[in-house]
mmCIF file of C-alpha atoms and ligand atoms in Angstrom:
data_model
loop_
_atom_site.group_PDB
_atom_site.id
_atom_site.type_symbol
_atom_site.label_atom_id
_atom_site.label_comp_id
_atom_site.label_asym_id
_atom_site.label_seq_id
_atom_site.Cartn_x
_atom_site.Cartn_y
_atom_site.Cartn_z
ATOM 1 C CA MET A 1 100.297 149.079 108.085
ATOM 2 C CA SER A 2 103.957 149.595 108.850
ATOM 3 C CA ALA A 3 106.557 150.042 106.155
ATOM 4 C CA ILE A 4 108.095 146.703 107.109
ATOM 5 C CA LEU A 5 104.833 144.819 106.537
ATOM 6 C CA ARG A 6 104.343 146.393 103.152
ATOM 7 C CA LYS A 7 107.839 145.520 101.995
ATOM 8 C CA SER A 8 107.711 142.874 99.262
ATOM 9 C CA ALA A 9 108.790 139.336 99.941
ATOM 10 C CA LYS A 10 112.099 138.468 98.358
ATOM 11 C CA SER A 11 112.379 135.744 95.787
ATOM 12 C CA SER A 12 114.935 133.884 97.938
ATOM 13 C CA GLU A 13 112.450 133.728 100.778
ATOM 14 C CA ILE A 14 109.890 132.318 98.343
ATOM 15 C CA LEU A 15 112.384 129.788 96.981
ATOM 16 C CA GLY A 16 113.008 128.722 100.584
ATOM 17 C CA ALA A 17 109.302 128.223 101.200
ATOM 18 C CA ILE A 18 108.912 126.108 98.042
ATOM 19 C CA LYS A 19 111.936 124.015 99.008
ATOM 20 C CA SER A 20 110.570 123.472 102.500
ATOM 21 C CA VAL A 21 107.731 121.618 100.745
ATOM 22 C CA VAL A 22 109.358 119.903 97.753
ATOM 23 C CA GLY A 23 112.880 119.374 99.124
ATOM 24 C CA ASP A 24 116.192 120.111 97.401
ATOM 25 C CA GLU A 25 115.848 117.634 94.518
ATOM 26 C CA PRO A 26 114.626 118.717 91.077
ATOM 27 C CA ALA A 27 110.830 118.799 90.977
ATOM 28 C CA ASN A 28 108.584 118.605 87.909
ATOM 29 C CA LEU A 29 105.387 120.579 87.570
ATOM 30 C CA HIS A 30 103.156 117.517 87.525
ATOM 31 C CA GLU A 31 104.486 114.068 86.788
ATOM 32 C CA PRO A 32 102.483 110.897 86.271
ATOM 33 C CA SER A 33 102.934 107.941 88.625
ATOM 34 C CA PHE A 34 102.264 104.271 87.917
ATOM 35 C CA GLU A 35 102.194 102.429 91.201
ATOM 36 C CA GLY A 36 99.228 100.122 90.685
ATOM 37 C CA ASN A 37 98.058 97.574 88.140
ATOM 38 C CA GLU A 38 99.223 99.454 85.036
ATOM 39 C CA LEU A 39 101.722 96.844 83.807
ATOM 40 C CA GLU A 40 99.412 93.952 84.541
ATOM 41 C CA TYR A 41 96.484 95.463 82.593
ATOM 42 C CA LEU A 42 98.689 96.505 79.664
ATOM 43 C CA LYS A 43 100.174 93.023 79.479
ATOM 44 C CA GLU A 44 96.708 91.524 79.441
ATOM 45 C CA CYS A 45 95.737 93.836 76.543
ATOM 46 C CA ILE A 46 98.750 92.819 74.497
ATOM 47 C CA GLU A 47 98.319 89.137 75.180
ATOM 48 C CA SER A 48 94.655 89.319 74.186
ATOM 49 C CA THR A 49 95.621 91.282 71.003
ATOM 50 C CA PHE A 50 92.815 93.751 71.798
ATOM 51 C CA VAL A 51 95.009 96.832 71.748
ATOM 52 C CA SER A 52 92.862 99.085 69.571
ATOM 53 C CA SER A 53 89.425 100.675 69.758
ATOM 54 C CA SER A 54 87.494 97.707 71.042
ATOM 55 C CA GLY A 55 88.179 95.694 74.145
ATOM 56 C CA LYS A 56 86.950 95.284 77.676
ATOM 57 C CA TYR A 57 89.015 98.104 79.194
ATOM 58 C CA VAL A 58 87.305 100.762 77.092
ATOM 59 C CA ASP A 59 83.895 99.779 78.485
ATOM 60 C CA LYS A 60 85.291 99.342 81.991
ATOM 61 C CA PHE A 61 87.017 102.734 81.968
ATOM 62 C CA GLU A 62 83.844 104.446 80.740
ATOM 63 C CA ASP A 63 81.752 102.729 83.431
ATOM 64 C CA GLU A 64 84.236 103.736 86.119
ATOM 65 C CA LEU A 65 84.319 107.349 84.959
ATOM 66 C CA ALA A 66 80.535 107.527 84.950
ATOM 67 C CA ALA A 67 80.391 105.979 88.438
ATOM 68 C CA PHE A 68 83.080 108.288 89.830
ATOM 69 C CA THR A 69 81.566 111.505 88.422
ATOM 70 C CA SER A 70 77.916 110.381 88.741
ATOM 71 C CA ALA A 71 77.447 111.359 85.088
ATOM 72 C CA LYS A 72 74.912 109.044 83.448
ATOM 73 C CA PHE A 73 77.283 108.413 80.532
ATOM 74 C CA ALA A 74 81.008 108.691 79.849
ATOM 75 C CA ILE A 75 82.465 108.243 76.348
ATOM 76 C CA SER A 76 86.234 107.881 76.142
ATOM 77 C CA VAL A 77 88.090 109.467 73.210
ATOM 78 C CA VAL A 78 91.666 110.048 72.001
ATOM 79 C CA ASN A 79 92.229 113.280 73.917
ATOM 80 C CA GLY A 80 90.518 116.167 75.663
ATOM 81 C CA THR A 81 90.665 118.388 72.596
ATOM 82 C CA ALA A 82 88.752 115.799 70.545
ATOM 83 C CA ALA A 83 86.240 115.525 73.408
ATOM 84 C CA LEU A 84 85.698 119.305 73.244
ATOM 85 C CA HIS A 85 85.389 119.232 69.444
ATOM 86 C CA LEU A 86 82.743 116.480 69.439
ATOM 87 C CA SER A 87 80.817 118.075 72.324
ATOM 88 C CA LEU A 88 80.651 121.396 70.488
ATOM 89 C CA ILE A 89 79.430 119.742 67.271
ATOM 90 C CA LEU A 90 76.793 117.740 69.143
ATOM 91 C CA SER A 91 75.693 120.931 70.932
ATOM 92 C CA GLY A 92 74.848 122.365 67.522
ATOM 93 C CA VAL A 93 77.810 124.715 67.059
ATOM 94 C CA LYS A 94 77.994 125.501 63.339
ATOM 95 C CA PRO A 95 80.337 127.341 60.991
ATOM 96 C CA GLY A 96 79.797 131.080 61.408
ATOM 97 C CA ASP A 97 78.702 130.838 65.057
ATOM 98 C CA GLU A 98 80.471 132.387 68.026
ATOM 99 C CA VAL A 99 81.216 130.534 71.251
ATOM 100 C CA LEU A 100 82.047 132.206 74.577
ATOM 101 C CA VAL A 101 85.309 130.886 76.026
ATOM 102 C CA PRO A 102 87.560 132.138 78.837
ATOM 103 C CA ALA A 103 90.554 134.133 77.565
ATOM 104 C CA LEU A 104 92.561 132.493 80.327
ATOM 105 C CA SER A 105 92.731 128.848 79.280
ATOM 106 C CA PHE A 106 94.842 126.311 77.477
ATOM 107 C CA VAL A 107 94.678 126.868 73.709
ATOM 108 C CA ALA A 108 92.590 123.697 73.163
ATOM 109 C CA THR A 109 89.444 125.433 74.445
ATOM 110 C CA ALA A 110 89.575 127.977 71.601
ATOM 111 C CA ASN A 111 90.978 125.587 68.989
ATOM 112 C CA ALA A 112 88.052 123.181 69.397
ATOM 113 C CA VAL A 113 85.695 126.080 68.605
ATOM 114 C CA ALA A 114 87.751 126.975 65.523
ATOM 115 C CA TYR A 115 87.672 123.317 64.348
ATOM 116 C CA CYS A 116 83.877 123.747 64.082
ATOM 117 C CA GLY A 117 84.336 126.743 61.775
ATOM 118 C CA ALA A 118 83.102 128.942 64.624
ATOM 119 C CA THR A 119 84.827 131.878 66.324
ATOM 120 C CA PRO A 120 85.833 131.980 69.986
ATOM 121 C CA HIS A 121 84.550 135.086 71.787
ATOM 122 C CA PHE A 122 86.737 135.772 74.803
ATOM 123 C CA VAL A 123 85.479 136.301 78.348
ATOM 124 C CA ASP A 124 87.213 137.861 81.351
ATOM 125 C CA SER A 125 88.004 135.963 84.562
ATOM 126 C CA ASN A 126 86.903 136.284 88.154
ATOM 127 C CA TYR A 127 89.486 136.730 90.941
ATOM 128 C CA GLU A 128 87.848 134.162 93.186
ATOM 129 C CA THR A 129 87.707 131.270 90.708
ATOM 130 C CA LEU A 130 90.277 132.327 88.050
ATOM 131 C CA GLY A 131 87.570 131.196 85.588
ATOM 132 C CA LEU A 132 84.820 132.843 83.602
ATOM 133 C CA ASP A 133 83.026 135.692 85.427
ATOM 134 C CA ALA A 134 79.320 134.989 84.925
ATOM 135 C CA ASN A 135 78.104 138.285 86.429
ATOM 136 C CA ARG A 136 80.265 140.498 84.283
ATOM 137 C CA LEU A 137 79.555 138.341 81.240
ATOM 138 C CA ARG A 138 75.823 138.869 81.834
ATOM 139 C CA GLU A 139 76.257 142.660 81.878
ATOM 140 C CA TYR A 140 78.361 142.464 78.735
ATOM 141 C CA LEU A 141 75.842 140.306 76.851
ATOM 142 C CA ARG A 142 73.010 142.656 77.868
ATOM 143 C CA VAL A 143 74.772 145.498 76.074
ATOM 144 C CA GLU A 144 76.461 143.708 73.193
ATOM 145 C CA THR A 145 73.805 141.220 72.072
ATOM 146 C CA LYS A 146 70.115 141.025 71.164
ATOM 147 C CA MET A 147 67.777 138.037 71.111
ATOM 148 C CA VAL A 148 66.619 137.200 67.562
ATOM 149 C CA ASN A 149 64.203 134.263 67.044
ATOM 150 C CA GLY A 150 65.282 132.978 70.444
ATOM 151 C CA TYR A 151 69.005 133.140 69.666
ATOM 152 C CA CYS A 152 71.611 135.389 71.218
ATOM 153 C CA VAL A 153 73.070 137.505 68.400
ATOM 154 C CA ASN A 154 76.223 139.603 68.620
ATOM 155 C CA LYS A 155 75.110 143.103 67.526
ATOM 156 C CA LYS A 156 78.524 143.951 66.083
ATOM 157 C CA THR A 157 79.177 140.799 64.053
ATOM 158 C CA GLN A 158 75.535 139.668 63.547
ATOM 159 C CA ARG A 159 76.660 136.128 64.388
ATOM 160 C CA ILE A 160 74.773 133.765 66.670
ATOM 161 C CA ILE A 161 76.478 133.142 70.010
ATOM 162 C CA ARG A 162 75.609 129.482 70.316
ATOM 163 C CA ALA A 163 77.392 128.211 73.386
ATOM 164 C CA VAL A 164 79.486 128.982 76.452
ATOM 165 C CA VAL A 165 82.473 126.870 77.543
ATOM 166 C CA PRO A 166 83.539 127.644 81.119
ATOM 167 C CA MET A 167 86.815 126.025 82.199
ATOM 168 C CA HIS A 168 87.660 124.989 85.762
ATOM 169 C CA THR A 169 91.125 126.497 86.021
ATOM 170 C CA PHE A 170 93.736 124.316 87.755
ATOM 171 C CA GLY A 171 90.793 122.271 89.041
ATOM 172 C CA HIS A 172 88.956 125.153 90.768
ATOM 173 C CA PRO A 173 85.255 125.167 89.849
ATOM 174 C CA VAL A 174 83.820 128.325 88.252
ATOM 175 C CA ASP A 175 80.580 129.922 89.467
ATOM 176 C CA ILE A 176 78.443 127.219 87.863
ATOM 177 C CA ASP A 177 75.146 128.530 89.265
ATOM 178 C CA GLY A 178 75.869 131.858 87.595
ATOM 179 C CA VAL A 179 76.779 130.194 84.306
ATOM 180 C CA LEU A 180 73.665 127.977 84.361
ATOM 181 C CA THR A 181 71.330 130.976 84.749
ATOM 182 C CA LEU A 182 73.194 132.878 82.070
ATOM 183 C CA ALA A 183 73.029 129.935 79.661
ATOM 184 C CA SER A 184 69.307 129.636 80.195
ATOM 185 C CA ASP A 185 68.626 133.402 79.909
ATOM 186 C CA PHE A 186 70.589 133.800 76.666
ATOM 187 C CA ASN A 187 69.779 130.352 75.219
ATOM 188 C CA LEU A 188 73.384 129.177 75.191
ATOM 189 C CA GLN A 189 74.497 125.554 75.111
ATOM 190 C CA LEU A 190 76.698 124.791 78.111
ATOM 191 C CA ILE A 191 79.817 122.666 77.641
ATOM 192 C CA GLU A 192 82.162 122.467 80.618
ATOM 193 C CA ASP A 193 85.871 122.190 79.928
ATOM 194 C CA ALA A 194 86.606 120.021 82.966
ATOM 195 C CA ALA A 195 89.917 118.826 81.501
ATOM 196 C CA GLU A 196 91.751 119.898 84.662
ATOM 197 C CA SER A 197 89.088 119.153 87.244
ATOM 198 C CA LEU A 198 88.678 115.377 87.606
ATOM 199 C CA GLY A 199 87.723 114.983 91.273
ATOM 200 C CA SER A 200 86.581 118.606 91.729
ATOM 201 C CA LEU A 201 83.091 119.182 93.088
ATOM 202 C CA TYR A 202 80.789 122.192 92.954
ATOM 203 C CA ARG A 203 78.098 122.089 95.650
ATOM 204 C CA ASN A 204 78.966 118.409 96.101
ATOM 205 C CA ARG A 205 78.378 117.557 92.450
ATOM 206 C CA HIS A 206 81.201 116.636 90.083
ATOM 207 C CA THR A 207 82.341 119.315 87.631
ATOM 208 C CA GLY A 208 81.516 118.470 84.026
ATOM 209 C CA THR A 209 78.040 117.157 84.880
ATOM 210 C CA PHE A 210 76.105 120.447 84.881
ATOM 211 C CA GLY A 211 75.956 121.300 81.178
ATOM 212 C CA SER A 212 74.881 119.324 78.109
ATOM 213 C CA PHE A 213 78.436 118.018 78.017
ATOM 214 C CA GLY A 214 81.528 117.980 80.202
ATOM 215 C CA VAL A 215 85.008 117.213 78.953
ATOM 216 C CA LEU A 216 87.890 115.460 80.744
ATOM 217 C CA SER A 217 91.544 115.058 79.715
ATOM 218 C CA PHE A 218 93.961 112.284 80.641
ATOM 219 C CA ASN A 219 97.074 113.825 79.138
ATOM 220 C CA GLY A 220 100.364 112.958 80.858
ATOM 221 C CA ASN A 221 100.321 116.039 83.094
ATOM 222 C CA LYS A 222 96.739 115.703 84.330
ATOM 223 C CA THR A 223 95.571 114.201 87.645
ATOM 224 C CA ILE A 224 95.369 110.724 86.089
ATOM 225 C CA THR A 225 96.717 109.783 82.672
ATOM 226 C CA THR A 226 96.035 107.317 79.879
ATOM 227 C CA GLY A 227 99.106 108.515 77.971
ATOM 228 C CA GLY A 228 96.822 110.600 75.791
ATOM 229 C CA GLY A 229 93.104 110.514 76.238
ATOM 230 C CA GLY A 230 89.906 112.293 77.064
ATOM 231 C CA ALA A 231 86.270 111.694 77.846
ATOM 232 C CA ILE A 232 82.892 113.244 77.235
ATOM 233 C CA LEU A 233 80.446 113.273 80.163
ATOM 234 C CA THR A 234 76.727 113.684 79.595
ATOM 235 C CA ASN A 235 73.448 112.875 81.320
ATOM 236 C CA ASN A 236 71.571 112.744 78.014
ATOM 237 C CA GLU A 237 71.278 109.277 76.491
ATOM 238 C CA GLU A 238 70.734 110.535 72.952
ATOM 239 C CA PHE A 239 73.870 112.717 73.182
ATOM 240 C CA ALA A 240 75.831 109.764 74.559
ATOM 241 C CA THR A 241 74.776 107.482 71.697
ATOM 242 C CA LYS A 242 75.621 110.179 69.155
ATOM 243 C CA ALA A 243 79.004 110.865 70.747
ATOM 244 C CA LYS A 244 79.959 107.194 70.540
ATOM 245 C CA HIS A 245 78.691 107.004 66.944
ATOM 246 C CA MET A 246 80.472 110.161 65.774
ATOM 247 C CA SER A 247 83.721 109.109 67.476
ATOM 248 C CA THR A 248 83.517 105.774 65.624
ATOM 249 C CA THR A 249 83.521 107.265 62.072
ATOM 250 C CA ALA A 250 79.687 107.349 62.209
ATOM 251 C CA ARG A 251 79.689 103.715 61.176
ATOM 252 C CA LEU A 252 76.341 101.918 61.282
ATOM 253 C CA LYS A 253 76.365 98.688 63.240
ATOM 254 C CA HIS A 254 76.537 95.749 60.866
ATOM 255 C CA ASN A 255 78.556 92.556 60.856
ATOM 256 C CA TRP A 256 80.377 93.260 57.600
ATOM 257 C CA GLU A 257 79.075 96.327 55.789
ATOM 258 C CA PHE A 258 80.884 99.669 55.772
ATOM 259 C CA LYS A 259 78.026 102.163 55.935
ATOM 260 C CA HIS A 260 78.523 105.566 57.514
ATOM 261 C CA ASP A 261 75.607 107.971 57.827
ATOM 262 C CA GLU A 262 77.604 111.155 58.524
ATOM 263 C CA ILE A 263 81.140 112.513 58.303
ATOM 264 C CA GLY A 264 82.352 111.041 61.557
ATOM 265 C CA PHE A 265 85.686 111.063 63.338
ATOM 266 C CA ASN A 266 88.241 108.466 64.328
ATOM 267 C CA TYR A 267 88.310 109.673 67.915
ATOM 268 C CA ARG A 268 87.900 106.482 69.947
ATOM 269 C CA MET A 269 90.244 105.716 72.799
ATOM 270 C CA PRO A 270 92.310 102.551 72.197
ATOM 271 C CA ASN A 271 91.972 99.675 74.657
ATOM 272 C CA LEU A 272 95.660 100.038 75.617
ATOM 273 C CA ASN A 273 95.089 103.569 76.844
ATOM 274 C CA ALA A 274 91.885 102.584 78.610
ATOM 275 C CA ALA A 275 93.772 99.792 80.409
ATOM 276 C CA LEU A 276 96.160 102.409 81.758
ATOM 277 C CA GLY A 277 93.136 104.487 82.736
ATOM 278 C CA CYS A 278 91.528 101.628 84.689
ATOM 279 C CA ALA A 279 94.695 101.159 86.720
ATOM 280 C CA GLN A 280 94.940 104.914 87.325
ATOM 281 C CA MET A 281 91.302 105.132 88.457
ATOM 282 C CA GLU A 282 92.105 102.686 91.263
ATOM 283 C CA LYS A 283 94.604 105.204 92.653
ATOM 284 C CA LEU A 284 92.551 108.339 92.024
ATOM 285 C CA PRO A 285 91.147 108.766 95.563
ATOM 286 C CA GLU A 286 94.676 108.439 96.980
ATOM 287 C CA LYS A 287 96.059 110.962 94.510
ATOM 288 C CA LEU A 288 93.314 113.439 95.359
ATOM 289 C CA GLN A 289 94.070 113.131 99.064
ATOM 290 C CA ALA A 290 97.768 113.615 98.397
ATOM 291 C CA LYS A 291 97.042 116.776 96.414
ATOM 292 C CA LYS A 292 94.986 118.210 99.272
ATOM 293 C CA ARG A 293 97.842 117.472 101.688
ATOM 294 C CA LEU A 294 100.248 119.207 99.331
ATOM 295 C CA PHE A 295 97.988 122.268 99.282
ATOM 296 C CA HIS A 296 98.047 122.396 103.091
ATOM 297 C CA LYS A 297 101.838 122.076 103.132
ATOM 298 C CA TYR A 298 102.253 124.958 100.699
ATOM 299 C CA SER A 299 99.702 127.077 102.572
ATOM 300 C CA GLU A 300 101.609 126.600 105.783
ATOM 301 C CA ALA A 301 104.975 127.300 104.143
ATOM 302 C CA PHE A 302 103.687 130.581 102.716
ATOM 303 C CA SER A 303 101.532 131.685 105.646
ATOM 304 C CA GLY A 304 104.203 133.966 107.079
ATOM 305 C CA ILE A 305 105.270 135.595 103.818
ATOM 306 C CA LYS A 306 103.755 138.949 102.956
ATOM 307 C CA GLY A 307 102.643 139.808 99.436
ATOM 308 C CA VAL A 308 102.115 136.248 98.208
ATOM 309 C CA LYS A 309 99.404 133.668 98.861
ATOM 310 C CA ILE A 310 98.638 130.117 97.871
ATOM 311 C CA PHE A 311 95.421 130.125 95.856
ATOM 312 C CA VAL A 312 92.482 128.680 97.836
ATOM 313 C CA GLU A 313 89.500 126.835 96.301
ATOM 314 C CA PRO A 314 86.397 129.026 95.792
ATOM 315 C CA GLN A 315 83.588 128.874 98.364
ATOM 316 C CA GLY A 316 81.040 126.110 97.874
ATOM 317 C CA SER A 317 83.506 123.955 95.995
ATOM 318 C CA ASN A 318 85.882 121.106 96.663
ATOM 319 C CA SER A 319 88.853 121.417 94.305
ATOM 320 C CA ASN A 320 91.236 118.695 93.138
ATOM 321 C CA TYR A 321 94.063 121.289 93.371
ATOM 322 C CA TRP A 322 95.474 120.003 90.090
ATOM 323 C CA LEU A 323 98.146 122.704 90.011
ATOM 324 C CA GLN A 324 99.144 124.520 93.173
ATOM 325 C CA THR A 325 99.262 128.222 92.467
ATOM 326 C CA LEU A 326 101.052 131.141 94.005
ATOM 327 C CA ILE A 327 99.326 134.496 93.615
ATOM 328 C CA LEU A 328 101.322 137.715 94.009
ATOM 329 C CA SER A 329 99.697 140.851 95.371
ATOM 330 C CA GLU A 330 99.346 143.856 93.016
ATOM 331 C CA ASP A 331 102.434 145.540 94.493
ATOM 332 C CA ASN A 332 104.654 142.512 93.936
ATOM 333 C CA LEU A 333 104.312 142.084 90.176
ATOM 334 C CA GLU A 334 108.020 142.561 89.515
ATOM 335 C CA LEU A 335 108.662 139.396 91.534
ATOM 336 C CA ARG A 336 107.067 137.011 89.041
ATOM 337 C CA ASP A 337 109.959 136.690 86.603
ATOM 338 C CA GLU A 338 112.492 136.688 89.420
ATOM 339 C CA ILE A 339 110.732 133.736 91.091
ATOM 340 C CA LEU A 340 110.470 131.879 87.778
ATOM 341 C CA GLU A 341 114.196 132.408 87.271
ATOM 342 C CA VAL A 342 115.497 131.366 90.700
ATOM 343 C CA THR A 343 113.291 128.274 90.892
ATOM 344 C CA ASN A 344 113.871 126.983 87.349
ATOM 345 C CA ALA A 345 117.620 127.609 87.745
ATOM 346 C CA GLN A 346 117.489 124.986 90.518
ATOM 347 C CA LYS A 347 115.351 122.623 88.402
ATOM 348 C CA ILE A 348 112.309 123.334 90.511
ATOM 349 C CA MET A 349 109.778 123.634 87.752
ATOM 350 C CA THR A 350 107.474 126.615 88.072
ATOM 351 C CA ARG A 351 105.415 128.146 85.274
ATOM 352 C CA PRO A 352 103.500 131.328 84.528
ATOM 353 C CA ILE A 353 99.868 130.934 83.503
ATOM 354 C CA TRP A 354 98.994 130.745 79.778
ATOM 355 C CA THR A 355 99.308 133.738 77.486
ATOM 356 C CA PRO A 356 95.724 135.037 77.156
ATOM 357 C CA LEU A 357 94.202 133.342 74.089
ATOM 358 C CA SER A 358 93.222 136.728 72.648
ATOM 359 C CA GLU A 359 96.942 137.495 72.331
ATOM 360 C CA LEU A 360 97.708 134.411 70.245
ATOM 361 C CA ARG A 361 98.119 135.053 66.530
ATOM 362 C CA PRO A 362 95.221 132.878 65.294
ATOM 363 C CA TYR A 363 92.856 134.760 67.604
ATOM 364 C CA PHE A 364 93.984 138.377 67.183
ATOM 365 C CA SER A 365 90.741 139.314 65.460
ATOM 366 C CA SER A 366 88.341 137.305 67.640
ATOM 367 C CA PRO A 367 85.756 139.315 69.566
ATOM 368 C CA SER A 368 86.463 139.848 73.242
ATOM 369 C CA MET A 369 85.186 141.575 76.347
ATOM 370 C CA LYS A 370 87.577 143.831 78.223
ATOM 371 C CA LEU A 371 90.050 141.501 79.907
ATOM 372 C CA ASP A 372 91.154 143.546 82.916
ATOM 373 C CA VAL A 373 91.142 140.656 85.385
ATOM 374 C CA VAL A 374 92.872 138.274 82.960
ATOM 375 C CA LYS A 375 95.594 140.879 82.376
ATOM 376 C CA SER A 376 96.121 141.323 86.091
ATOM 377 C CA LEU A 377 96.090 137.571 86.847
ATOM 378 C CA GLU A 378 98.519 136.866 84.029
ATOM 379 C CA LYS A 379 101.186 138.924 85.795
ATOM 380 C CA ARG A 380 100.466 137.503 89.229
ATOM 381 C CA LEU A 381 100.101 133.714 88.971
ATOM 382 C CA ILE A 382 102.823 131.102 89.255
ATOM 383 C CA SER A 383 102.163 127.353 89.108
ATOM 384 C CA LEU A 384 104.236 125.324 91.575
ATOM 385 C CA PRO A 385 105.417 121.685 91.530
ATOM 386 C CA SER A 386 102.206 119.743 92.148
ATOM 387 C CA SER A 387 102.856 116.011 91.732
ATOM 388 C CA PRO A 388 100.904 114.050 94.360
ATOM 389 C CA SER A 389 104.147 112.278 95.418
ATOM 390 C CA LEU A 390 105.473 115.601 96.767
ATOM 391 C CA SER A 391 103.098 115.332 99.710
ATOM 392 C CA LEU A 392 104.881 112.230 101.021
ATOM 393 C CA GLU A 393 106.904 112.470 104.204
ATOM 394 C CA LYS A 394 110.306 112.077 102.500
ATOM 395 C CA HIS A 395 109.739 115.584 101.173
ATOM 396 C CA ALA A 396 108.978 117.082 104.584
HETATM 397 C C1 PLP B 401 94.567 119.562 79.069
HETATM 398 C C2 PLP B 401 93.518 120.487 78.645
HETATM 399 C C3 PLP B 401 92.666 120.236 77.544
HETATM 400 C C4 PLP B 401 92.722 119.026 76.664
HETATM 401 O O1 PLP B 401 93.946 118.562 76.438
HETATM 402 P P1 PLP B 401 94.371 117.258 75.645
HETATM 403 O O2 PLP B 401 95.850 117.370 75.723
HETATM 404 O O3 PLP B 401 93.825 117.372 74.263
HETATM 405 O O4 PLP B 401 93.854 116.044 76.351
HETATM 406 C C5 PLP B 401 91.666 121.139 77.261
HETATM 407 N N1 PLP B 401 91.487 122.240 78.003
HETATM 408 C C6 PLP B 401 92.257 122.506 79.070
HETATM 409 C C7 PLP B 401 91.978 123.719 79.873
HETATM 410 C C8 PLP B 401 93.305 121.663 79.415
HETATM 411 O O5 PLP B 401 94.089 121.966 80.473
#
C-alpha cells in the first residue's frame, strides 16, 4: 500500500461526508416523529378517561407487537429497564447469582441484574456484531466455571451463573446460534436485551424471540416511542401470564378485593402511552425502510474515505440500523475526539459509544472476562445522526 493510501482521513473530510447526508442544518442523534394518528388516539384516550393502566390501546399495542415480532405474547410495561428486571426475576435470577452481560451496553442491562440482588459478570464483544462474543465466552466459561448439580458455578466466587443477557447493539443481532448453544451447554437462562432492535431479524426471525424472554424499549430515542415504555416478549404462556401478574402488583383477579399473592411491581404501561405506541406501529415499516436508505447514503458518502467505514449488519441478519455507526481503523484512533468536536461544534450530534460498564463505579468489583475487543471498539466507534427523516430527499 502506498504512503498516500495509508494516510489517515482528516476530520474535515469526514465532516463533509456527514454533511453530504444530513445537510447543513443541526441534526439530532435520533429524534422521534409523530406523523400519523398519534393526536387522534391520545384524544380518544382522554375523552374516554381511560388514561391509566387499563384501556383498549394497551391490549391493541400488545397484540400488534406480538404480530409484528411473531412472539406468541407481548406484555407492555413502563420502560425497557422494568421489562429487563421482570424478565430476569421470572427467569429465576436470585440474590447472590451472577448474570453474564455485555460490558458494552447501556447501563440498564447491568442495573436490572443488580435490582435482583445479583451481580453482572461482564463479557467481551465481537468485532462483527459489536455484541457478546459467544465463542470466546464459551472458552472462558470452560476455564472459569464448573457444573455443580446442573448449575454453572463461578470457581472464583462460588456463585451460580444463572443467565446470559446478550444485547443487539445499535440494532445489529448478536450471534444468536452461538448464544443458544452456550446457554444450553451451561444451563443458562437466555434473556435478549432487544431494546434497540425492534425490526431486526436474525435468520429471518425477529430478535427477542429466541430466549425465554426478549425485551423491547420505546424510549424517546428508540426506533418507535411511547414516550417511555417497554415490552416483554415470550413464547411461553405461563411466563406471559406471570409477567402480566407481576407487573400488576401481583393482584389476584377479583371484582373488589385487594389480594396480592406476591411482592409485585407497578410496571404496567398506561393506556396513554400505548395509544402513542399504536400510532407509531402504523409507521414502523416506513421508518425501517427510511433507516435502511440512510445506511446506504452514509455508506456511499464514506466509500471513498480511507481509514473509516460505516458499520455493516452482520451476516445472516437484517438490522434495523437504529444508530448509524462510523468505525475508525486501528491507526486512526486519534481522530475520534476530533470528529466528535468538529461535528458537535456545528450542532451535528455525534456520540461515542458507552463507557464500558465495568468502568462504572457501581460495577468496579464485578467479575469480568478480559475486555480487549470492548476496549478497542470504545476508541473507534462514533454514532451518527440517525433519525429516519434524514433519509428524505430534502437532505440529499
Ligand atoms: C434503551 C435501552 C434499554 C432500556 O431503556 P429504557 O429507557 O428503560 O426503556 C435497555 N438496554 C439497552 C441496551 C437500551 O439501549
